[in-house]
XYZ file of C-alpha atoms in Angstrom:
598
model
C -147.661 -50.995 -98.521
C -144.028 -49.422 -98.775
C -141.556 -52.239 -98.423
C -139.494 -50.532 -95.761
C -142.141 -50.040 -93.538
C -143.374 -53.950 -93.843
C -146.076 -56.234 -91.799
C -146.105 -59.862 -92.916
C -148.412 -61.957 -91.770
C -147.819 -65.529 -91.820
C -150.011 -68.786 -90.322
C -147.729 -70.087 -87.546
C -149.858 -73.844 -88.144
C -151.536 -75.467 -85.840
C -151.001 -75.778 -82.432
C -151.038 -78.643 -79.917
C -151.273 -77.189 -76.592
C -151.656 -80.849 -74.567
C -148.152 -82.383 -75.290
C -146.741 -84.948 -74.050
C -142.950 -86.149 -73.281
C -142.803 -88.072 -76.949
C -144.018 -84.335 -78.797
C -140.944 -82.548 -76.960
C -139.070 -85.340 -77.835
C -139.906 -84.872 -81.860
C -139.686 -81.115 -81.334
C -136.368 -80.851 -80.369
C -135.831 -83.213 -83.656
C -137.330 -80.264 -85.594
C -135.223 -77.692 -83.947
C -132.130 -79.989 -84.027
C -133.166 -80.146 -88.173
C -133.368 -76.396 -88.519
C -129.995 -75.837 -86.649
C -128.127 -78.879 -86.351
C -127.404 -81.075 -83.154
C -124.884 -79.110 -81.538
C -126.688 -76.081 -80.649
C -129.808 -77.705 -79.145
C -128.951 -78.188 -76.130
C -131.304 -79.946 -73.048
C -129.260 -81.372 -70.440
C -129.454 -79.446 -67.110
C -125.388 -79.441 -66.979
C -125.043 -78.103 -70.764
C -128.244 -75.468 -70.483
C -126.840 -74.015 -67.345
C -125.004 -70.607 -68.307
C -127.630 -69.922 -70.490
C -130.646 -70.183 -68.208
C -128.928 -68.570 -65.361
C -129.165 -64.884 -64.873
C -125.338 -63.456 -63.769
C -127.118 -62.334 -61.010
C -130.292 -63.101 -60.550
C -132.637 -66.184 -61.781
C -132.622 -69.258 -63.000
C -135.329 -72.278 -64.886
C -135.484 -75.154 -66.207
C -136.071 -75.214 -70.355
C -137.061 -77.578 -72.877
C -133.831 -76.422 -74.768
C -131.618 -73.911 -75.366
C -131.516 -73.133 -79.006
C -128.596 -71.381 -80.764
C -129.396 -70.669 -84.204
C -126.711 -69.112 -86.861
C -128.808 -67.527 -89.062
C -131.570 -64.959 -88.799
C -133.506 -67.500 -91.437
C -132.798 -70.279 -88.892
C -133.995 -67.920 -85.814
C -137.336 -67.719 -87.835
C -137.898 -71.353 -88.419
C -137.290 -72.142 -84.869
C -139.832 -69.474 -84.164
C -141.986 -71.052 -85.976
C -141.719 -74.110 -84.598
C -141.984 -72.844 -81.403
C -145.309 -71.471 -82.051
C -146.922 -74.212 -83.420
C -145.468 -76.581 -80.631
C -147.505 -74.292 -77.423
C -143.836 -72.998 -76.317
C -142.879 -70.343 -74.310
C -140.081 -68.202 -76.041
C -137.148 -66.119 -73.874
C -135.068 -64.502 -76.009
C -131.276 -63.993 -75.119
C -128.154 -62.258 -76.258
C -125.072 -61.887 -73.871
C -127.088 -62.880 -70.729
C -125.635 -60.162 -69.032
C -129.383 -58.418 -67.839
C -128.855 -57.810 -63.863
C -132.627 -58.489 -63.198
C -133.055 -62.309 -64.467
C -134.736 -60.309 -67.653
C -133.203 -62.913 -70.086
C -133.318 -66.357 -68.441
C -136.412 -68.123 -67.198
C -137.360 -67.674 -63.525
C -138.660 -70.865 -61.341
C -140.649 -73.731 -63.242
C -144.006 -72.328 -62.405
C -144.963 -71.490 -66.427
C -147.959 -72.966 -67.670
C -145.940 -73.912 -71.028
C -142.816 -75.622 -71.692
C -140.202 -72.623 -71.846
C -137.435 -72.784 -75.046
C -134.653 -69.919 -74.825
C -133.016 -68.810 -78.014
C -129.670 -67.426 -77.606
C -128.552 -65.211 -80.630
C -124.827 -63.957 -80.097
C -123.948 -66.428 -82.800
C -125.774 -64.035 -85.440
C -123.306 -61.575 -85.575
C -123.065 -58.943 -87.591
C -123.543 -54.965 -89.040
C -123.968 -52.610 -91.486
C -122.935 -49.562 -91.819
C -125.308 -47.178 -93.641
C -126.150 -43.439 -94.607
C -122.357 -42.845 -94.979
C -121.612 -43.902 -91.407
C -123.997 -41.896 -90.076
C -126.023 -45.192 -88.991
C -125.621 -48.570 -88.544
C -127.791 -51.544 -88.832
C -126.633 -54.160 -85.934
C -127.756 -58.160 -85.709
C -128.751 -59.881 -82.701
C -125.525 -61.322 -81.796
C -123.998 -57.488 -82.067
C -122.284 -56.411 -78.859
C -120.906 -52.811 -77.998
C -117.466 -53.905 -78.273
C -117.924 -54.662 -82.053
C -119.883 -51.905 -82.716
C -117.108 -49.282 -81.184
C -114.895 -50.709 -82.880
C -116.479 -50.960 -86.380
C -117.255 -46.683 -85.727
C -113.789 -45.969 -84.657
C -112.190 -46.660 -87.931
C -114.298 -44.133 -89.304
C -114.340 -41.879 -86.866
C -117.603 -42.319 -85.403
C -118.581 -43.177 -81.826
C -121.666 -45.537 -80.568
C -124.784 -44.722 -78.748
C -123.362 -46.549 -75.810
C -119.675 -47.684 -74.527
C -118.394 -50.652 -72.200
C -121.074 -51.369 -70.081
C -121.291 -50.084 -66.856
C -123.326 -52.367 -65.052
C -121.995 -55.415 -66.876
C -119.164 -56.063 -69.109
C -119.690 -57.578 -72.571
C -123.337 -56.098 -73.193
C -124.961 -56.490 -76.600
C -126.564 -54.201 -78.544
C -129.997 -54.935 -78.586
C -129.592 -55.720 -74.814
C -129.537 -52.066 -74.552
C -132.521 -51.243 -76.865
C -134.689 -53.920 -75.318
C -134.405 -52.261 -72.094
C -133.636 -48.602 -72.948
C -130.293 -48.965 -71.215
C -128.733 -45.427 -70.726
C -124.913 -45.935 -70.476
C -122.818 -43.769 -69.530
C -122.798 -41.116 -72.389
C -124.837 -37.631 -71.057
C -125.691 -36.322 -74.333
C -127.019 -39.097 -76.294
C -129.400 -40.466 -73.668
C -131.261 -44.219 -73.588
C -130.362 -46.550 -76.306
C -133.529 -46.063 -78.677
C -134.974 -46.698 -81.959
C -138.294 -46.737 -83.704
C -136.410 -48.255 -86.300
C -136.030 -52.151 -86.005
C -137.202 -55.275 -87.731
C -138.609 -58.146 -85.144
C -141.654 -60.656 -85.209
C -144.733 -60.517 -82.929
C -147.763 -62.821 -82.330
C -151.387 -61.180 -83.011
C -154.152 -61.245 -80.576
C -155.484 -64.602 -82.882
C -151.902 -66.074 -82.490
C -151.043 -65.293 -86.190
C -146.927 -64.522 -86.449
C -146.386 -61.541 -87.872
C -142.481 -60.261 -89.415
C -142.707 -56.371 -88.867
C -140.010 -54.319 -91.213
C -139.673 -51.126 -89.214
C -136.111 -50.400 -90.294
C -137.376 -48.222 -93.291
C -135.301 -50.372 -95.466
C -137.069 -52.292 -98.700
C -136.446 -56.021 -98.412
C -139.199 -57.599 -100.139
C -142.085 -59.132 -98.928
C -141.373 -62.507 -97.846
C -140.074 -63.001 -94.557
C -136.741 -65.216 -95.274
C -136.118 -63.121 -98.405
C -136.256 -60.173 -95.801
C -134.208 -61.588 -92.955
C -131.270 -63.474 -95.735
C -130.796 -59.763 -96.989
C -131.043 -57.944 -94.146
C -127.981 -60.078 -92.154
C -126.326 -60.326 -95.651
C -126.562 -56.253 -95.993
C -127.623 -56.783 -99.232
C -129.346 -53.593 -99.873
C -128.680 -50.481 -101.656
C -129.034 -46.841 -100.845
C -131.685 -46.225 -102.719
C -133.642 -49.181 -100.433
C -133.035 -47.053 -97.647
C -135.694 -44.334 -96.501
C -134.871 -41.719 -93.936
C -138.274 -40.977 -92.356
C -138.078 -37.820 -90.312
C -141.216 -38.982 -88.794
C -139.052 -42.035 -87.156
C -135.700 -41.423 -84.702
C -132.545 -43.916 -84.917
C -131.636 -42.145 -81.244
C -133.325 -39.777 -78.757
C -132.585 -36.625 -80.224
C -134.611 -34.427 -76.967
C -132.236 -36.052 -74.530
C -129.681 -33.252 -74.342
C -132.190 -30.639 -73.824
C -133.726 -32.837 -71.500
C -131.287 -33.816 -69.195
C -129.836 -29.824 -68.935
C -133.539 -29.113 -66.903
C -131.769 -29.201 -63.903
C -135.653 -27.929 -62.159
C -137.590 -30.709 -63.130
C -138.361 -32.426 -60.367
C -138.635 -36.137 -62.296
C -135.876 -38.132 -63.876
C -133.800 -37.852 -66.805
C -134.245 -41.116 -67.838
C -135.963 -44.412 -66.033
C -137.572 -47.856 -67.926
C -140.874 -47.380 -67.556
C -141.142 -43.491 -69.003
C -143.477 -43.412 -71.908
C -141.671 -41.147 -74.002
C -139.161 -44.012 -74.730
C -141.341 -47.053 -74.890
C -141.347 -47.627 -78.982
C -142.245 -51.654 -80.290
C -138.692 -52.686 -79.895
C -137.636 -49.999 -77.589
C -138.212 -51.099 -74.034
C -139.885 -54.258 -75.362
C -137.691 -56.402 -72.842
C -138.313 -59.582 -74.814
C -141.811 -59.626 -75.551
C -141.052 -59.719 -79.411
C -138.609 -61.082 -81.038
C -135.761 -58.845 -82.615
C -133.637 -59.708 -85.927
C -131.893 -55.807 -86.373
C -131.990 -52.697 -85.214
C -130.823 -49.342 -86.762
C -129.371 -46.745 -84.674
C -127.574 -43.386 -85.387
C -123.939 -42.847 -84.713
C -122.367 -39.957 -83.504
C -118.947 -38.379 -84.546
C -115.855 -38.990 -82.435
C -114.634 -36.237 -79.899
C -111.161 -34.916 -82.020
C -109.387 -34.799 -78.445
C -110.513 -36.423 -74.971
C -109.249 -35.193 -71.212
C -110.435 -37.170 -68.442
C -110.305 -34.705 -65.060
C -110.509 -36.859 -61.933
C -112.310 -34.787 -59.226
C -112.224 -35.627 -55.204
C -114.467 -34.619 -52.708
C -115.429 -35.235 -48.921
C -118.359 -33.335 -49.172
C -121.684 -34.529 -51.840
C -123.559 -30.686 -52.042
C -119.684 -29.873 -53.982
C -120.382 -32.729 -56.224
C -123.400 -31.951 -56.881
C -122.787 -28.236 -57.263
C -120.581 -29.095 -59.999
C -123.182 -31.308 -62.260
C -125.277 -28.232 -61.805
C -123.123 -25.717 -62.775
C -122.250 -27.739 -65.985
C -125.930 -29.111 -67.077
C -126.609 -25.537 -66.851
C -123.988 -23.282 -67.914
C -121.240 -25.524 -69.940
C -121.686 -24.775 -74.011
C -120.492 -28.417 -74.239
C -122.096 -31.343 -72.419
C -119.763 -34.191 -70.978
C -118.896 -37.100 -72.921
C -119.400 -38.760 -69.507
C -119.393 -38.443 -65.662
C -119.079 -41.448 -63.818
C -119.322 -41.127 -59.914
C -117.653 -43.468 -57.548
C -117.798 -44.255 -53.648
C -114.971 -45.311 -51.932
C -116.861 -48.623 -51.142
C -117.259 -49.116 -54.480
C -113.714 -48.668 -55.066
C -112.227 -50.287 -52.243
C -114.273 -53.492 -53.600
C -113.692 -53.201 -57.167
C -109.524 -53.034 -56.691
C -109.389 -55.945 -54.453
C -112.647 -57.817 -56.395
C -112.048 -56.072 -59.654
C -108.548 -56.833 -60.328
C -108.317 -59.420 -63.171
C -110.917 -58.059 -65.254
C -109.005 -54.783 -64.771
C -105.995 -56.653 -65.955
C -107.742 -59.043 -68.368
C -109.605 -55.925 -70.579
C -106.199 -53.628 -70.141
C -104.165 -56.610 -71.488
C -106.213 -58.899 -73.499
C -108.719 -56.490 -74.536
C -112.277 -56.685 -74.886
C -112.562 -59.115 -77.799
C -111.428 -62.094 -75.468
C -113.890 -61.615 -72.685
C -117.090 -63.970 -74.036
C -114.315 -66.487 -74.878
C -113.267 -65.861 -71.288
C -116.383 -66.203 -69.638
C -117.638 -69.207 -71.842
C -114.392 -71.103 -70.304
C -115.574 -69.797 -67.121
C -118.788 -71.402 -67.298
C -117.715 -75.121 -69.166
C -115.550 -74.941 -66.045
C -117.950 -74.420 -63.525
C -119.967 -77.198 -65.038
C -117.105 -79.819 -64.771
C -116.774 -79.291 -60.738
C -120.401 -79.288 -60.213
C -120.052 -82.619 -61.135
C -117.247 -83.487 -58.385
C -118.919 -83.542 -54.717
C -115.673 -82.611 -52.714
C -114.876 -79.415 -54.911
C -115.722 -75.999 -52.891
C -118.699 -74.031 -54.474
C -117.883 -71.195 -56.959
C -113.858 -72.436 -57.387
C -113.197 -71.132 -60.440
C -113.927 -67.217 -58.869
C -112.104 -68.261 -56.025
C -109.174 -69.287 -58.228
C -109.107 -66.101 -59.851
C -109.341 -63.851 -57.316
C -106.112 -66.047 -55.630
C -104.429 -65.268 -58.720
C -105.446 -62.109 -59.048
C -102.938 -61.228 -55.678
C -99.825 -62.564 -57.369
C -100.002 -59.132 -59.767
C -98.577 -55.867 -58.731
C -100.513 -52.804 -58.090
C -102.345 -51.813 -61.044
C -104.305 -48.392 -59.849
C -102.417 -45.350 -60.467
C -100.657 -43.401 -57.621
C -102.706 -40.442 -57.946
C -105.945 -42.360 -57.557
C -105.403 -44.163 -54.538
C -103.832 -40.871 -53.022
C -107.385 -39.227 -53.741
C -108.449 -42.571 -52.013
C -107.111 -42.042 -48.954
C -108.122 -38.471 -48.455
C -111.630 -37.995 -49.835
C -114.767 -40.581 -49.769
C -116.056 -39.790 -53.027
C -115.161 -39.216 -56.738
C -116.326 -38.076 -60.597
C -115.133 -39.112 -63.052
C -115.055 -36.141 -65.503
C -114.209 -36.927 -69.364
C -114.487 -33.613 -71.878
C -114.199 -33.725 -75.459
C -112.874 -30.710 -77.714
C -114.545 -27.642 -76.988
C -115.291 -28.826 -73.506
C -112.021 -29.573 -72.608
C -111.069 -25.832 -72.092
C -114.510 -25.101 -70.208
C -113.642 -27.798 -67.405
C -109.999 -26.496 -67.098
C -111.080 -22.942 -66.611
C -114.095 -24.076 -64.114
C -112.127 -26.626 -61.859
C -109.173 -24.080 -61.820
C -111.625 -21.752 -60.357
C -112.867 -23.735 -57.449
C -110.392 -25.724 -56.655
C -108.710 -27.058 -53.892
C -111.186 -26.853 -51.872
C -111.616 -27.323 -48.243
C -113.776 -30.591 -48.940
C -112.370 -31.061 -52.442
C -109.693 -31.211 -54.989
C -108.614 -32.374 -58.473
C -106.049 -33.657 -61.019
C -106.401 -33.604 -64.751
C -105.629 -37.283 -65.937
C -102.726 -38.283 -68.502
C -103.894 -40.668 -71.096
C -103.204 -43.975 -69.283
C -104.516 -42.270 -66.197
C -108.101 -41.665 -67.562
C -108.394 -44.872 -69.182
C -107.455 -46.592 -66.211
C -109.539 -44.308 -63.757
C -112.667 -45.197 -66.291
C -111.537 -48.885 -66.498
C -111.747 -49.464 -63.011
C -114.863 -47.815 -62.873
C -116.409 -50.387 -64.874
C -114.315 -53.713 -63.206
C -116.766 -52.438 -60.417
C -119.547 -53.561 -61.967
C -118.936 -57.254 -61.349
C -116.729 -56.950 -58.253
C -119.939 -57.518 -56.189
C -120.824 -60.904 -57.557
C -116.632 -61.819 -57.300
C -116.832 -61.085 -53.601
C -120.251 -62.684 -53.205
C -118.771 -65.995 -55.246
C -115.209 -65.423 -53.066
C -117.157 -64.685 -49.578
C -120.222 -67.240 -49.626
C -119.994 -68.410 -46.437
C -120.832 -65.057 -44.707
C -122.748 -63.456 -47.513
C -126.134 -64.061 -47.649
C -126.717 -62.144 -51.149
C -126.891 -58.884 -53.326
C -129.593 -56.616 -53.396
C -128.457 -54.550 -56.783
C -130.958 -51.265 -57.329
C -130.525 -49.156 -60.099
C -132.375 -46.048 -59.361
C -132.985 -42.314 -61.035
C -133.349 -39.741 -58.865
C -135.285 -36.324 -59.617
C -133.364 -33.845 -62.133
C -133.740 -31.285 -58.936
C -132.622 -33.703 -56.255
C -129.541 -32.057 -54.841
C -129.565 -34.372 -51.707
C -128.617 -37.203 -53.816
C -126.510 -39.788 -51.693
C -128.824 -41.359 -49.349
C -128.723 -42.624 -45.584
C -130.329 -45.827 -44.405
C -131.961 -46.249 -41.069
C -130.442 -48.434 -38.806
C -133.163 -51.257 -39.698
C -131.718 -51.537 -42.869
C -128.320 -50.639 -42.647
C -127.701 -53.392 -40.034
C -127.906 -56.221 -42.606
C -125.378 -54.904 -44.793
C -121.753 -55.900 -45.510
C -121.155 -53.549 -47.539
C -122.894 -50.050 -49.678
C -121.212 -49.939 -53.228
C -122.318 -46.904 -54.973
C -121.882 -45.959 -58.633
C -123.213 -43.905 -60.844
C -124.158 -42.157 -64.318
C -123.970 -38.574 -62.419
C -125.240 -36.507 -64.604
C -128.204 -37.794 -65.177
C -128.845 -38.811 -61.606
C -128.783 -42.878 -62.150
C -127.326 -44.545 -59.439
C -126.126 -48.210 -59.537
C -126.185 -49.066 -55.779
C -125.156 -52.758 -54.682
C -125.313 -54.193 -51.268
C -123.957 -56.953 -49.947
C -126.159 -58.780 -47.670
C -125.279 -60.634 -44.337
C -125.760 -64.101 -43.769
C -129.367 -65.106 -42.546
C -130.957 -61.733 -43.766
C -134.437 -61.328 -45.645
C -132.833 -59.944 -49.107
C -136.405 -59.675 -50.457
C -137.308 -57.852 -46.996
C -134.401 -55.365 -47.292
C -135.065 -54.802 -50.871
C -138.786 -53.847 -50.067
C -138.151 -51.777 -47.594
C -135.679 -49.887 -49.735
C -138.399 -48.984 -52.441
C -140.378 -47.632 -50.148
C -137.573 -45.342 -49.125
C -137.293 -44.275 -52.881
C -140.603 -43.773 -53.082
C -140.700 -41.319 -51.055
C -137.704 -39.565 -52.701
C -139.971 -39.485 -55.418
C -137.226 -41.958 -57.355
C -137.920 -44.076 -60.489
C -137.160 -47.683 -60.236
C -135.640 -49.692 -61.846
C -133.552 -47.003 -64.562
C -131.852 -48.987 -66.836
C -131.536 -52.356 -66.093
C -134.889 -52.959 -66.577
C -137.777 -54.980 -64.730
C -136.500 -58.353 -65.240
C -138.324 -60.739 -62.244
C -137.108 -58.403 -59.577
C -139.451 -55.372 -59.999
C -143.597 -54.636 -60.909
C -143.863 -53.526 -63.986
C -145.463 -49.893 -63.754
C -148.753 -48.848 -66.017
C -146.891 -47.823 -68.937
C -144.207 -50.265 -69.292
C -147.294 -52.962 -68.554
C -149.226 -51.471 -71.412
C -146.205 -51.757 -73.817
C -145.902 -55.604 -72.855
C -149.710 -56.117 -73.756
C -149.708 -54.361 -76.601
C -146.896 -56.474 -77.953
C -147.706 -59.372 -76.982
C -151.069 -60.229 -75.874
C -150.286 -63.909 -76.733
C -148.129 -63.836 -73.412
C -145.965 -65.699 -75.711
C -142.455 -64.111 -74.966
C -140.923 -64.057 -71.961
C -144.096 -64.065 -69.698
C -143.701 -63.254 -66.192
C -141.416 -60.266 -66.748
C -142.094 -57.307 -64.793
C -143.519 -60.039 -62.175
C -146.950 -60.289 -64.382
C -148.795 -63.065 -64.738
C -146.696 -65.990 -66.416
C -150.163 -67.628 -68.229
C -151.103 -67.371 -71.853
C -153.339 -64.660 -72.558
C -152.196 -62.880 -69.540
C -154.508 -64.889 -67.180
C -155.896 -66.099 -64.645
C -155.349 -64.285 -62.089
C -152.660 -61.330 -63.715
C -149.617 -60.588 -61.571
C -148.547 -62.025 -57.855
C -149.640 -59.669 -55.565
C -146.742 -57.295 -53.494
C -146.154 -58.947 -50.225
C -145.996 -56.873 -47.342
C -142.452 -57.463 -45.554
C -140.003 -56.617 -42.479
C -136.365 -56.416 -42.119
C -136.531 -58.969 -39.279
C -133.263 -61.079 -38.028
């Protein structure tokens, strides 16, 4: 067998599924011997950030392991195995759909979540051209890293959640917000799986020659200690989707560009959402646009919007670098709610923000503790502080504000740049419509507060408790021929809501749509009620965020989970399947029938 395209089998020992409080007690000895003390941890107060979704879920654990060392991942791994444990496997934590923390204590197995972001770590390879990222990667690094050599990512800052990780995105086929590259996705990636007989297997699909023993493999993989002549470029195997382009320009089609459960992007690691365990991925990188102009359109009217995308998809020689849309709710909430991660990423920078939230969350711990302190003080204490600085939206932005209800987000590179001048010029003003071309600071500003928006729900939820009941966050992809694309909610629904914040990736017709829930509503109701209304749009649901424990898991995306991992082993329940080993009794909870009621 050719070393770079690898299968080890190894025996994973015997197991000893009826354990009893004095076998967990000398397993998290053996994990506490393979990674030391301090990052096994098992009190409720230390394992809370980890097994609590930033939105959504939250389990108890056995532990939370946090190993430093792909070698060390593997031996916990092991040990896992042989001890009967369920596995969740975590990077930032930063999944909107409880994907990467455990949800309720109804498993049939003690559950043990490894966190990776300690493994840090990549390599480039090919001459730039591709990189080769570890589990504890995140998008930040990984721009950065390119931009010295003048290459660009498959993804940027995430839009749905700040501080995203790399395999985050291949795990659950994330899109971001870049139009021509498409879903993160690779049929290139090294990760360990459980046979049908339970036997642990170490799979090297990154078309690199390691060797053949498993810790050989893994200490030279996160050490990059391989040469180019290891390296095999497979044309049979993509590092990115290379259709996507083509794809998302069939402006006819009446499906989706891109949603989680599509087949032609469901790949062993690709869309896997935790049912195997990754060490590295390899993706392709893409050269950086020479020169960037970010055009900020306004518009009172959605057909002129939408008119636009068309026009370009179809007729533009050069596809956007991106097109992010904005509602005025969503921008409203995101200046007020949004501010000090604004400030914090425009003056800090990126680097800082785990550091940030980690301080966040060891804070948040410490008042838990004290009775008479409010709920949720530290966000309260931020947002307080977040008044005492000036106004930090440009002029021209909140002018567009105040006279139009909606907004793209237009950013050209090269080539491009010219096109969009000459097109805008043409049809605009408008009577619904206008736009500016952004300076520098203006566009990264305009794109920056963009993405603040994606956690301005949760700040006002966190600020606002006492008359919020919750969020009901849907990430949706509408058809490629949908031209009626912002949607109206019947009374029913719409009288439970705070607040509509709509985003989205335009172009490709994903829409990040959060609302904020009243007091005393049904949230599961509401949330019911509003599949059903994209059903009948003939939407795709969820687009790419992923099933976590919030949505079924469709045929396809149900097969891929069996597939790779008919042990139920890793992360069981997702996609709200059945949370027993061997994917019985009884498979998944049935869909409960509902009403927006009171």
């Amino acid at each position: 067998m050719d070393a770079a395209f690898l299968d080890v089998a190894e025996p994973s020992g015997q197991r000893t599924p009826d354990r009893t409080a004095d076998d967990d007690a000398a397993f998290i000895r053996q994990i506490q011997g393979i990674v030391g003390d301090r990052y096994v941890l098992t009190s409720p107060d230390a394992t809370r950030r980890f097994r609590t979704g930033i939105r959504f879920g939250s389990g108890p654990v056995v532990a939370v392991v946090r190993p430093g060392s792909l070698v060390e991942q593997w031996r916990v791994l092991k040990a896992c195995v042989a001890a009967d444990k369920i596995i969740i496997m975590q990077s930032a934590n930063t999944g909107v759909t409880g994907g990467s923390s455990p949800d309720r204590d109804d498993y049939d197995r003690g559950v043990v979540l490894i966190n990776t972001m300690r493994i840090e770590g990549l390599h480039l390879i090919n001459d730039g051209t591709q990189v080769v990222c570890l589990p504890g990667a995140t998008l930040f690094q990984l721009e950065k890293a390119l931009d010295r050599i003048g290459r660009a990512p498959h993804s940027v800052i995430g839009s749905s959640c700040i501080g995203a990780s790399v395999f985050g995105g291949i795990c659950n086929n994330s899109g971001g917000a870049l139009i021509h590259r498409g879903p993160a996705f690779t049929q290139l990636a090294l990760f360990a799986r459980l046979d049908e007989t339970g036997a642990l297997h170490l799979v090297n699909h990154l078309g690199i020659a390691l060797g053949n023993d498993p810790e050989t493999i893994l200490r030279r993989v996160e050490n990059g200690d391989f040469k180019p002549s290891d390296i095999v470029n497979d044309p049979a195997r993509a590092a990115s989707d290379h259709d996507y382009a083509d794809h998302v320009r069939d402006i006819e089609a009446a499906t989706p560009s891109r949603f989680n459960a599509d087949p032609r992007r469901l790949f062993e690691a690709s869309g896997s959402a935790g049912k195997v365990m990754l060490m590295a991925v390899r993706l392709d990188t893409f050269p950086k646009e020479k020169e960037e102009v970010v055009f900020y359109i306004g518009s009172n009217d959605t057909g002129e919007l939408e008119s636009i995308r068309r026009h370009i998809l179809q007729s533009f020689k050069t596809l956007p670098i991106e097109g992010e849309y904005m509602h005025r709710g969503s921008f409203d909430c995101a200046e007020v709610y949004g501010k000090d991660t604004f400030l914090v990423i425009q003056y800090l920078g990126t680097d800082r923000i785990p550091q940030l939230f980690a301080l966040q969350a060891a804070f948040d711990n410490f008042c838990r503790r004290i009775a008479f302190l409010p709920k949720n003080l530290s966000a309260k204490m931020l947002q307080a502080l977040s008044h005492l600085f000036p106004k930090h939206l440009p002029k021209r932005m909140t002018d567009y504000r105040d006279r139009f209800e909606h907004y793209l987000l237009l950013k050209m590179g090269d080539e491009g740049i010219g096109e969009a001048r000459a097109y805008l010029k043409s049809i605009f003003p408008s009577k619904t419509g206008d736009y500016f071309e952004c300076s520098p600071d203006e566009g990264d500003k305009a794109f920056l507060h963009r993405f603040a928006a994606a956690g301005a729900a949760i700040r006002y939820r966190a600020v606002r408790d006492k008359e919020v009941e919750d969020i009901v966050a849907l990430d949706i992809a509408l058809r490629r021929n949908d031209q009626n694309w912002f949607e109206t909610l019947p009374e029913e629904i719409d009288k439970h809501l705070i607040h509509k914040l709509y985003c989205g990736h335009f172009f490709c017709h994903v829409f990040h749509q959060d609302y904020i829930v009243a007091k005393g509503s049904n949230c599961e109701a509401i949330e019911h009620a509003m599949w059903k209304l994209l059903d009948g749009r003939g939407a795709e649901y969820p687009a790419e965020h992923n099933v976590g424990h919030l949505y079924f898991a469709k045929r396809a995306m149900l097969d891929h989970f069996k597939a790779l991992d008919p042990c139920n082993t890793f992360n069981p329940g997702i996609g709200r399947t059945t949370k027993c080993a061997h994917w019985g009794p009884g498979g998944a909870p049935p869909p409960r029938e509902l009403r927006c009621e009171g």
